[in-house]
Short mmCIF file of C-alpha atoms in Angstrom, two decimals:
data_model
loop_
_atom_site.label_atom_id
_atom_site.label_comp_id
_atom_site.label_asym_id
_atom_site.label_seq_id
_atom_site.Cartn_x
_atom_site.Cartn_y
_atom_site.Cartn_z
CA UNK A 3 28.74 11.60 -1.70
CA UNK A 4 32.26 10.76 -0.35
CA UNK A 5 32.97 6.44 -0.68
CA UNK A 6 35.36 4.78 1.19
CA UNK A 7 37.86 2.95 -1.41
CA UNK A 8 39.20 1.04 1.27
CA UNK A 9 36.05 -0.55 2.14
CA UNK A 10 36.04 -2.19 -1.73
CA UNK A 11 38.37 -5.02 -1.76
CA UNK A 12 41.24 -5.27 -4.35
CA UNK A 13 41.45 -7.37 -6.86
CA UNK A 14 44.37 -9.42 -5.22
CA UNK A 15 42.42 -10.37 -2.43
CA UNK A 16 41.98 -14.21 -1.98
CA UNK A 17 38.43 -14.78 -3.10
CA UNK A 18 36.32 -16.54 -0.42
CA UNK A 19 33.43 -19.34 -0.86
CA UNK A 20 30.21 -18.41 -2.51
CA UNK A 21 28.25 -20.26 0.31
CA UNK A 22 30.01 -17.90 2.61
CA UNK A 23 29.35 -15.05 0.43
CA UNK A 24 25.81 -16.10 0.24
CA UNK A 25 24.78 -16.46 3.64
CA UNK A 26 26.43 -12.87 4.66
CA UNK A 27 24.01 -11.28 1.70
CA UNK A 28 21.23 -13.45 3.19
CA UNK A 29 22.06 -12.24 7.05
CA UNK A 30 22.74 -8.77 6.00
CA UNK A 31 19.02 -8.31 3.67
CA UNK A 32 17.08 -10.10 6.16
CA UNK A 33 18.07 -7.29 8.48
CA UNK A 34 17.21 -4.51 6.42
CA UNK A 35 14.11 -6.14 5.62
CA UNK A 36 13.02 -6.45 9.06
CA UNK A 37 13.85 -2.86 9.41
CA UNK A 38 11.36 -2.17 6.48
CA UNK A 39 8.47 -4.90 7.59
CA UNK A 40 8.00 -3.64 11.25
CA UNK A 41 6.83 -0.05 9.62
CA UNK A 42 4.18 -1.91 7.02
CA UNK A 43 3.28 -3.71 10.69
CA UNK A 44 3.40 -0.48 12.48
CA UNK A 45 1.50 1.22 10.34
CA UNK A 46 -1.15 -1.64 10.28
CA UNK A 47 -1.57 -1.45 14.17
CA UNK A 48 -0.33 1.79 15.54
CA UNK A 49 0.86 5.07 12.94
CA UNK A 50 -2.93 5.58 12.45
CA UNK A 51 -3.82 6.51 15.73
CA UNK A 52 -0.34 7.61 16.53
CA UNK A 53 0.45 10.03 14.33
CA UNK A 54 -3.01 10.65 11.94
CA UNK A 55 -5.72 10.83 15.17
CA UNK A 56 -7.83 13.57 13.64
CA UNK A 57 -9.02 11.46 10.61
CA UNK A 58 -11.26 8.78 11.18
CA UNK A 59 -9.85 5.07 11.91
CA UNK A 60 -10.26 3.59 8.30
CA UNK A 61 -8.46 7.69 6.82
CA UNK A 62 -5.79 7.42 9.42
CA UNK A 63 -5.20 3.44 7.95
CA UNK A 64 -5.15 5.05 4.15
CA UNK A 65 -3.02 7.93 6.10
CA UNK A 66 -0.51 5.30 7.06
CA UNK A 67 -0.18 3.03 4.19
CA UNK A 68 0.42 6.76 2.10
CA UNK A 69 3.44 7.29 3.72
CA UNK A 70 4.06 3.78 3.57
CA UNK A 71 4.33 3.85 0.14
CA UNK A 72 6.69 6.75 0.32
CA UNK A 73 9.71 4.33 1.16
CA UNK A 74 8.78 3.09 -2.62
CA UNK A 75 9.21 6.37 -4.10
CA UNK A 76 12.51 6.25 -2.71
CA UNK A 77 13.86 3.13 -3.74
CA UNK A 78 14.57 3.96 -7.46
CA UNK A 79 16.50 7.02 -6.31
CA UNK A 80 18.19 4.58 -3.83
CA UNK A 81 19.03 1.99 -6.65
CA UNK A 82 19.99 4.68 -8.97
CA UNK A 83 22.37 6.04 -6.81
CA UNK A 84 23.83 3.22 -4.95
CA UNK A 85 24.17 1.49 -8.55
CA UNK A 86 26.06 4.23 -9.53
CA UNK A 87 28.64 4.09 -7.41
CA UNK A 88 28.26 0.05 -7.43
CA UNK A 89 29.29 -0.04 -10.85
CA UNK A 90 31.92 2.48 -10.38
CA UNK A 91 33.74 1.98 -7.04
CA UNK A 92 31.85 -1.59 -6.34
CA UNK A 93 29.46 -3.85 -4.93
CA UNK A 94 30.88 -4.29 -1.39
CA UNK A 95 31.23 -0.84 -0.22
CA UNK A 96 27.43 0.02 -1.28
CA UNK A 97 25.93 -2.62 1.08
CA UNK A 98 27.59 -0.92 3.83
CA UNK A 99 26.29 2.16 3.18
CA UNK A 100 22.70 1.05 2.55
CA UNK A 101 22.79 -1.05 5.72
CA UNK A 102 23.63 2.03 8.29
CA UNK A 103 21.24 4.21 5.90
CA UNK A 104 18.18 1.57 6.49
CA UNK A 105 19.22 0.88 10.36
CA UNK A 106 19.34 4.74 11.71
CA UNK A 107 16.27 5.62 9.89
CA UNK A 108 15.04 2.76 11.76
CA UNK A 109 15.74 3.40 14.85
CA UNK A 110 15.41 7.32 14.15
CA UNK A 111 11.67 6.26 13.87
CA UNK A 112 11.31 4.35 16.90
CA UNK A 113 12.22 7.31 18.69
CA UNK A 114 9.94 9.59 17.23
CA UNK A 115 7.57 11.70 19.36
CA UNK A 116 3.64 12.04 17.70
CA UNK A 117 1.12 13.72 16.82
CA UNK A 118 0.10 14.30 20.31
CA UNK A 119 3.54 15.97 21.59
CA UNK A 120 4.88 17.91 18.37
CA UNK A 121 1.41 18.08 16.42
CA UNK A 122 1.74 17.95 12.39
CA UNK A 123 5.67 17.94 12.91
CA UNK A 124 5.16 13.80 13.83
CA UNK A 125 3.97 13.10 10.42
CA UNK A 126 6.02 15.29 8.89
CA UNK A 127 9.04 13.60 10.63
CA UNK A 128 8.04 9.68 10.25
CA UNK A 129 7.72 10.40 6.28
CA UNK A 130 11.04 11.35 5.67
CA UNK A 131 12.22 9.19 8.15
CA UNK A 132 10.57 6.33 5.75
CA UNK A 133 12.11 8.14 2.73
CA UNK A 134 15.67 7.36 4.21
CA UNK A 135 14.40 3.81 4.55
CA UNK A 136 13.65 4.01 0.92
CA UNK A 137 16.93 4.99 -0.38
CA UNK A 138 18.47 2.50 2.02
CA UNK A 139 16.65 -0.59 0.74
CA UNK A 140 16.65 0.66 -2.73
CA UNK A 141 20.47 0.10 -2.74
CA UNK A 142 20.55 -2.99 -1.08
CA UNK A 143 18.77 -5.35 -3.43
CA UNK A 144 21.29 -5.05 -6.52
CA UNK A 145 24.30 -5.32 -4.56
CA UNK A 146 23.21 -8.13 -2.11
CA UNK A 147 22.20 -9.93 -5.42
CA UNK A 148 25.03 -9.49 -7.65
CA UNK A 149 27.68 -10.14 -4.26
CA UNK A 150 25.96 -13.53 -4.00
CA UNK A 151 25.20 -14.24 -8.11
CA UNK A 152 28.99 -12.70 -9.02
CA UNK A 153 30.68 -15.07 -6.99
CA UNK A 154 28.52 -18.45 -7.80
CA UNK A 155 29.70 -20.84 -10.39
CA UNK A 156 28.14 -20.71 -13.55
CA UNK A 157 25.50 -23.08 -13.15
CA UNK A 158 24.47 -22.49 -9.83
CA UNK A 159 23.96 -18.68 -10.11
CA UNK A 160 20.40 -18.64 -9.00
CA UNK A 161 20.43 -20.99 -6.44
CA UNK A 162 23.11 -18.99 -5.18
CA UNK A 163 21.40 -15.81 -5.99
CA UNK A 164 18.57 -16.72 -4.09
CA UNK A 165 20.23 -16.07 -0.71
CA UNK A 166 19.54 -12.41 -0.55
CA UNK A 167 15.84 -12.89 -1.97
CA UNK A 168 15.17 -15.70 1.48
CA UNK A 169 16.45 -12.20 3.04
CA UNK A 170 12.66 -10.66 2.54
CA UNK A 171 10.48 -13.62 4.12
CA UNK A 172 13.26 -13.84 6.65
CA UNK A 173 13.21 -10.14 7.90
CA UNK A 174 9.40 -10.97 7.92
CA UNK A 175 9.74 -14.18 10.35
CA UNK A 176 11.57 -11.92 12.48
CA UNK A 177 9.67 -9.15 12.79
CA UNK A 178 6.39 -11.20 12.68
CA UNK A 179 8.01 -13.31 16.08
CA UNK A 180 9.14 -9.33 17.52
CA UNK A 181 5.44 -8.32 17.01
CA UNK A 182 3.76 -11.57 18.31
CA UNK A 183 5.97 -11.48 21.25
CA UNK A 184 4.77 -7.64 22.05
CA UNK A 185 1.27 -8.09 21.39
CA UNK A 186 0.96 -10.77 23.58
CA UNK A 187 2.53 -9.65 26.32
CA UNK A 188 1.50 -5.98 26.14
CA UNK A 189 -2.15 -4.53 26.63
CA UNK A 190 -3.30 -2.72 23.25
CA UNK A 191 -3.03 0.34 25.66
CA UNK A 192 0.82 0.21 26.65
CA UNK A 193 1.97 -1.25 23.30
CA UNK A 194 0.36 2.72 21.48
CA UNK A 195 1.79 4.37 24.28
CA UNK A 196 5.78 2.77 23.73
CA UNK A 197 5.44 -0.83 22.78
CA UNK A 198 5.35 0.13 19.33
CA UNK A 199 8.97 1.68 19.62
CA UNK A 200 10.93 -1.71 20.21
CA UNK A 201 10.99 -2.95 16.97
CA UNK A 202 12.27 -0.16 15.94
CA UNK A 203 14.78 0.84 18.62
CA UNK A 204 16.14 -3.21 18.32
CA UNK A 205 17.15 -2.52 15.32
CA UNK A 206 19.92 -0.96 15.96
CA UNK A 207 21.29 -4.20 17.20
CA UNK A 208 21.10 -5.85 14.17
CA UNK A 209 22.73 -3.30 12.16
CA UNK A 210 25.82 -3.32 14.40
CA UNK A 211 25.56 -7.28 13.58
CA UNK A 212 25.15 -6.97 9.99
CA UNK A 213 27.72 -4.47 9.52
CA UNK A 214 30.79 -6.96 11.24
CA UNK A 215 29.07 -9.82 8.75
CA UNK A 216 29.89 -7.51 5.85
CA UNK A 217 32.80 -6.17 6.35
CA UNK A 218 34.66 -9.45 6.34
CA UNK A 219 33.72 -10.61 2.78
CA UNK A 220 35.27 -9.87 -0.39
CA UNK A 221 34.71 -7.87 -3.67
CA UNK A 222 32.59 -9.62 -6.44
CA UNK A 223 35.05 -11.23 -8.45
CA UNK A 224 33.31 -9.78 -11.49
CA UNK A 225 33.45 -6.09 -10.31
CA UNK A 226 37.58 -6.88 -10.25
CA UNK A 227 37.54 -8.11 -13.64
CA UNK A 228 35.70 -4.74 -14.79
CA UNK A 229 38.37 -2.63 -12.36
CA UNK A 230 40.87 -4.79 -14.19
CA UNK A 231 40.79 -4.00 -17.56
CA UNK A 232 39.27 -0.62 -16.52
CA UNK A 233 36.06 -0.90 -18.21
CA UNK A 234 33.65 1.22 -15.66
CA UNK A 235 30.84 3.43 -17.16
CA UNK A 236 31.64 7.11 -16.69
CA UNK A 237 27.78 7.26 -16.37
CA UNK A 238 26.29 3.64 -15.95
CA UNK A 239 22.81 4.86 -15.67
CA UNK A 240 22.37 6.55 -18.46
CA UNK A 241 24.20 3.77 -20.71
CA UNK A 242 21.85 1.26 -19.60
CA UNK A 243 18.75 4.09 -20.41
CA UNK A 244 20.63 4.15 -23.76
CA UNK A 245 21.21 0.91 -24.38
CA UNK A 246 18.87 -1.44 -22.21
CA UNK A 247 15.91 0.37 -21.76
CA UNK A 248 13.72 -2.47 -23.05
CA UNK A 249 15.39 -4.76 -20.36
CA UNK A 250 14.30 -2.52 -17.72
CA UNK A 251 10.73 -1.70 -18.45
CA UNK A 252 10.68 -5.69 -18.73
CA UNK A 253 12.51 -6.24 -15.86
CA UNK A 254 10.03 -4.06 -14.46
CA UNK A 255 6.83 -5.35 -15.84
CA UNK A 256 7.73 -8.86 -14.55
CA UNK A 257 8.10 -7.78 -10.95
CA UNK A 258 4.99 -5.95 -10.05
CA UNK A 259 2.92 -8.81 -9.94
CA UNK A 260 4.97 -10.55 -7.23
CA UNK A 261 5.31 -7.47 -5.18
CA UNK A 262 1.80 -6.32 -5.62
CA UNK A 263 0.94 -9.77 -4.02
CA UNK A 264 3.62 -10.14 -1.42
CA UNK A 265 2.83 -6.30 0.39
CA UNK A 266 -0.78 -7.49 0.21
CA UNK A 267 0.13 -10.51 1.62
CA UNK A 268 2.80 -8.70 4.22
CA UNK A 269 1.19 -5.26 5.29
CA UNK A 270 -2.31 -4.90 3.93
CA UNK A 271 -4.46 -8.65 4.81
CA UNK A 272 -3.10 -7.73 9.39
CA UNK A 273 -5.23 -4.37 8.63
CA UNK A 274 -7.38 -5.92 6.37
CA UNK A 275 -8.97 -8.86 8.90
CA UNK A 276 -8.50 -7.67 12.48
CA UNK A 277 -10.13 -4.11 11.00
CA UNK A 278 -12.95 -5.75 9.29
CA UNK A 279 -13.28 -9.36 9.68
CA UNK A 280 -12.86 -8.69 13.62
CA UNK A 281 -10.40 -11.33 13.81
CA UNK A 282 -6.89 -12.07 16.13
CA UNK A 283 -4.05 -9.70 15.23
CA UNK A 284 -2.30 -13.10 16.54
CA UNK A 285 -3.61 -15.29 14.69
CA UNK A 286 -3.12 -13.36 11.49
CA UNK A 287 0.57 -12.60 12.67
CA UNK A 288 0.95 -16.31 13.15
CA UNK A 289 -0.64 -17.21 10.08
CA UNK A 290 1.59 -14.91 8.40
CA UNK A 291 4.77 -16.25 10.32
CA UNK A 292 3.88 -19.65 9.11
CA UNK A 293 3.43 -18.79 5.32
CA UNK A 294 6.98 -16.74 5.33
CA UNK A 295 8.93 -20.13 6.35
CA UNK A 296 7.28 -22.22 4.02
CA UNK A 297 7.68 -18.67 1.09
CA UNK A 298 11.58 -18.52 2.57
CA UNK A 299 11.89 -22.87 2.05
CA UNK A 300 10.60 -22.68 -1.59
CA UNK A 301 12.56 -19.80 -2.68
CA UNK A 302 16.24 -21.72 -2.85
CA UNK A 303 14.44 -25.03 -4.19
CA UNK A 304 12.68 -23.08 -7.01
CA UNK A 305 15.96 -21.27 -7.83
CA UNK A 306 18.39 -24.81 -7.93
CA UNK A 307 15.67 -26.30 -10.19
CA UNK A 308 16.14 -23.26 -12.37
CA UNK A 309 19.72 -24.04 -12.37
CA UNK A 310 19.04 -27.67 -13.16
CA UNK A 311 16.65 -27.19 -15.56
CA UNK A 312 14.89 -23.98 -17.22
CA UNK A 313 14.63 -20.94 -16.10
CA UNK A 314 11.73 -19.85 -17.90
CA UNK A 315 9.42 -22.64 -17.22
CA UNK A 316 9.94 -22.14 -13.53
CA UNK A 317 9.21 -18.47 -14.12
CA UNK A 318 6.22 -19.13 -16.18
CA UNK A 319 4.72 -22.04 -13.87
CA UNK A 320 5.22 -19.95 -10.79
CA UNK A 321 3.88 -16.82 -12.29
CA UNK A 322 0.62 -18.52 -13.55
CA UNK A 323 0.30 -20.03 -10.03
CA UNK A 324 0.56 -16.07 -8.76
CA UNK A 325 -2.79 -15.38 -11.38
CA UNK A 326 -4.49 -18.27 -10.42
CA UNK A 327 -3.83 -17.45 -6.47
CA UNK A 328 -4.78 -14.51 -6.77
CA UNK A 329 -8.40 -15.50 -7.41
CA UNK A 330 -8.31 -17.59 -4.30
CA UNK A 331 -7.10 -14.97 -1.74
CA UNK A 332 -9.86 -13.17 -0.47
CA UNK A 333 -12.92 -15.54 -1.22
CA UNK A 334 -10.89 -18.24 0.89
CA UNK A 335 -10.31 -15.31 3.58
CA UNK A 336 -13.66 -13.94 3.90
CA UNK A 337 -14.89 -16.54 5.20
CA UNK A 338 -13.32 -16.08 8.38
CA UNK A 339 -12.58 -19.57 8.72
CA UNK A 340 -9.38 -20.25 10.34
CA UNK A 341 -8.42 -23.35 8.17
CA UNK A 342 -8.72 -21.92 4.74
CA UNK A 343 -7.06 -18.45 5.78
CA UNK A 344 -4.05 -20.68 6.41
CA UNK A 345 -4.44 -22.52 3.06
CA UNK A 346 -5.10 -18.95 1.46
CA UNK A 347 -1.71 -18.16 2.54
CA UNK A 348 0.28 -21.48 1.97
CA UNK A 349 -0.61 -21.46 -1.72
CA UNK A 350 0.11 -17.84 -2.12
CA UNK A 351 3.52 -18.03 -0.56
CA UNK A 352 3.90 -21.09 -2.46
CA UNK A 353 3.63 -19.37 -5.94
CA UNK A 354 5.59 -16.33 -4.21
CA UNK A 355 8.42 -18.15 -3.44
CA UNK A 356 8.71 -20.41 -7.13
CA UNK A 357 9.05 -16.70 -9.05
CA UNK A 358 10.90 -14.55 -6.15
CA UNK A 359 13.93 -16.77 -5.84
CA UNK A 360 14.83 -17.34 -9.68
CA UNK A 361 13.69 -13.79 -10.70
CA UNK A 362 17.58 -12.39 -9.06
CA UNK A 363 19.68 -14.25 -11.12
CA UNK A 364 17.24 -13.76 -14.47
CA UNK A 365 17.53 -9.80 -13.75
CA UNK A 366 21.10 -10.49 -13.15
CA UNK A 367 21.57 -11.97 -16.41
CA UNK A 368 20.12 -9.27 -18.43
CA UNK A 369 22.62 -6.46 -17.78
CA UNK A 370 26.82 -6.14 -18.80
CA UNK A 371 28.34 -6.14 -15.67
CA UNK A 372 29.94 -2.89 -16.29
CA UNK A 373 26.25 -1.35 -15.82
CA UNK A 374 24.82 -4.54 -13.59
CA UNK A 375 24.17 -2.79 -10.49
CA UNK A 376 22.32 0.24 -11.92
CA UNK A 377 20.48 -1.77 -14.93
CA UNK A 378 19.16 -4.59 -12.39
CA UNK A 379 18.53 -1.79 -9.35
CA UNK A 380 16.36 0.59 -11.79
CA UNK A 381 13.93 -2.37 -12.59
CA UNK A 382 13.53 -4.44 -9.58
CA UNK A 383 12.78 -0.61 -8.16
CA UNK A 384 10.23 0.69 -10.40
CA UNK A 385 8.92 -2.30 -10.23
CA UNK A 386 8.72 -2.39 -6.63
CA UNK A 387 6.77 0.95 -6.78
CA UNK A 388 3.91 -0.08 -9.14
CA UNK A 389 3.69 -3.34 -7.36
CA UNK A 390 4.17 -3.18 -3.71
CA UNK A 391 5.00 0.69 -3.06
CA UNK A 392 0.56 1.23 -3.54
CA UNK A 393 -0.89 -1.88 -3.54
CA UNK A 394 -1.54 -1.29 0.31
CA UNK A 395 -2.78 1.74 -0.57
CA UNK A 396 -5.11 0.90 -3.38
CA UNK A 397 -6.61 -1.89 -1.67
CA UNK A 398 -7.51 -0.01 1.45
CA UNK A 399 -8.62 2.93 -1.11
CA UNK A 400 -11.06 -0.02 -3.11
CA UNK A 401 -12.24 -1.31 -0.13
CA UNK A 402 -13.08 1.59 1.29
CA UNK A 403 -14.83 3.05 -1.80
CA UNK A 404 -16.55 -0.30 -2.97
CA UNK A 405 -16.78 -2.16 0.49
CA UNK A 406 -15.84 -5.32 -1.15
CA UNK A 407 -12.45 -7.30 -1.84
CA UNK A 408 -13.71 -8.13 -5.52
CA UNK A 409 -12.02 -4.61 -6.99
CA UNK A 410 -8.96 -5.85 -4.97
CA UNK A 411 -9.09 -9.66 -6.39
CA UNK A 412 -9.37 -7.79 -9.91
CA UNK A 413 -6.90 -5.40 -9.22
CA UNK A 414 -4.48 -7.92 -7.99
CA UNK A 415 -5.28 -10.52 -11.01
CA UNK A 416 -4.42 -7.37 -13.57
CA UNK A 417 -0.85 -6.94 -12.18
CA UNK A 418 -0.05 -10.51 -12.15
CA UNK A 419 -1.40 -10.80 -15.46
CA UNK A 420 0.68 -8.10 -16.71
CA UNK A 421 3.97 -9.74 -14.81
CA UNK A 422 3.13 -13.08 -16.65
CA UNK A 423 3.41 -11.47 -19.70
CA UNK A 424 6.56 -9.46 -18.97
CA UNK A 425 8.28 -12.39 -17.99
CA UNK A 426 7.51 -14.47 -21.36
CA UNK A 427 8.91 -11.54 -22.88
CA UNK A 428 12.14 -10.96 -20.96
CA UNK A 429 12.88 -15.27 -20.63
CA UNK A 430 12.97 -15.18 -24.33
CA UNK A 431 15.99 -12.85 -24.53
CA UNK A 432 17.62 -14.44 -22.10
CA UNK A 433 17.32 -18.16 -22.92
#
């Protein structure tokens, strides 16, 4: 893999404003979020038919979410990679690269034939397509973090840091509005025949967008210091397997919960009540849309008070609200009643957002910065694939098996459970 020094900034640079740092990670993740949401929604609405039609509707749904969860499997690799060369040639340069790696398997997906044209090759195709995805988000997360946390004063690192995490609820707003706009003015018909491919193909848009945004800000000022006095990690990987291992697996631990909940929450409940409950893929989309502004509002107010105050009491109250919400999800949804499907949603993007926006600078905090890109990548990652990367998966698998959400409620209380406890342990080393 060939880097472009040029594209890392030199130390003698003038360094720029956090806020303006801060917003570019923000406009730059939403972006590559979006790119990564609209294939969860896909594959909600459309990839079963599409490209798994010889299964039956509820195997072509599993079908879907499985290679949905193959963008997961990537991510560590992604993180592992990226945070290689993040530690080694620096932050900048990686989110360039893991922007035009998320956008063109993007759009390469939206321009995929299926099933029906090129037979088992469609499949084939979208799931390594999704694998690029993987590798392209898996890089993203650490360096959009540690751009916006590296450059914040000291005490404002999470609120700062938090820019990049309003980056997931905001790629969802903006693919939920790209969705609601299709659906409603597209038969079911004409959106499986090419509908389906805008989101996709739009994409590529963005990316152009996101890639001016990011070339125009400057090296973390921390990365410099480590160029400075010429401190990289021959291998940072493997120092922080030698030497932080227990930070990871924590690091780790503490984010499966809120990724379990949020790809329920994101991919999984669309399926979930049009499929069974019989109800509007609108109104779910809209009841979605509204839950992601008020997730993306509480994420930089939960972060500042964790600046103001203490981090691990905002952790621990928000991650007890995740338990507790947990409980509430799918009684309060099965009844099919419009009102408390909304207030289902508001209280679990509530608790989302109090642990999702402080959680970037805590993971920040636990790694040197020599080894800070590869150390807070490999955790949020493997994280990412016991929480999110099957939760889809196992909940349509439960369901399917048990045809009842109570395995899911008790599935989804276990990982939050475990995440409460992972984050007592990892706030006590770093506070």
């Amino acid at each position: 893999m060939t880097i472009d020094r040029n594209l890392s900034t030199a130390p003698a640079q003038k360094r720029v404003r956090p806020m303006r740092v801060a917003t570019a990670s923000f406009i730059g993740t939403a972006i590559e979020w979006y790119d990564y949401f609209i294939y969860g929604m896909a594959a909600a609405i459309a990839f079963g038919p599409l490209f798994f039609p010889s299964v039956s509707p509820a195997a072509g749904t599993l079908a879907a979410f499985a290679t949905y969860s193959v963008g997961f499997a990537a991510r560590p690799i992604g993180g592992i990679i990226m945070g290689h060369f993040g530690d080694r040639v620096g932050r900048k340069s990686m989110l360039v690269i893991s922007l035009l790696t998320t956008g063109l398997a993007t759009v390469g997906i939206g321009l995929l034939p299926t099933y029906e044209t090129v037979g088992v090759w469609a499949p084939v195709l979208l799931v390594t397509l999704r694998f690029v995805q993987g590798l392209g988000v898996g890089g993203e997360w650490g360096g959009a973090v540690l751009m916006a946390v590296e450059h914040a004063p000291d005490r404002k690192k999470a609120f700062y840091g938090s820019f990049p995490q309003m980056g997931v609820p905001g790629g969802l707003i903006v693919a939920n509005l790209v969705f609601l706009a299709l659906t409603n003015n597209l038969s079911n018909d004409a959106f499986l025949a090419w509908g389906w491919r805008i989101p996709f193909l739009a994409s590529a848009v963005m990316v152009v967008a996101g890639l001016v945004i990011r070339l125009t800000i400057t090296e973390s000022p921390e990365f410099q210091e480590v160029k400075k006095a010429d401190s990289e990690q021959r291998m940072p990987i493997v120092t922080v397997l030698r030497e932080s291992w227990k930070e990871v697996l924590l690091s780790a631990g503490a984010f499966i919960g809120i990724n379990a909940v949020g790809y329920i929450f994101m991919a999984y409940l669309l399926s979930y009540t049009t499929a069974v409950l019989g109800l509007s893929r609108n109104l779910i989309l809209t009841f979605t849309l509204i839950a992601s502004m008020v997730w993306l509002a509480v994420i930089p107010w939960a972060s500042a008070l964790s600046d103001r105050h203490d981090r691990r009491k905002v952790l621990m109250v928000g991650s007890t609200g995740l338990v507790g919400s947990t409980l509430l999800l799918f009684p309060m949804i099965n009844t099919a009643d419009s009102a408390l499907i909304l207030i289902a949603l508001l209280i679990t993007a509530v608790f989302m957002g109090i642990v999702y926006g402080p959680i970037a600078a805590l993971f920040s905090e636990l790694f040197k910065a020599e080894v800070r890109y590869s150390g807070a990548s490999l955790g949020y990652q493997l994280g990412s694939i016991l929480g999110g990367g099957i939760a889809p998966t196992v909940a349509t698998g439960l369901y399917t098996s048990w045809e009842s959400t109570v395995p899911i409620s008790l599935y989804l209380t276990g990982v939050t459970l475990i995440s409460l406890a992972c984050v007592w342990l990892v706030t006590r080393r770093t506070g």
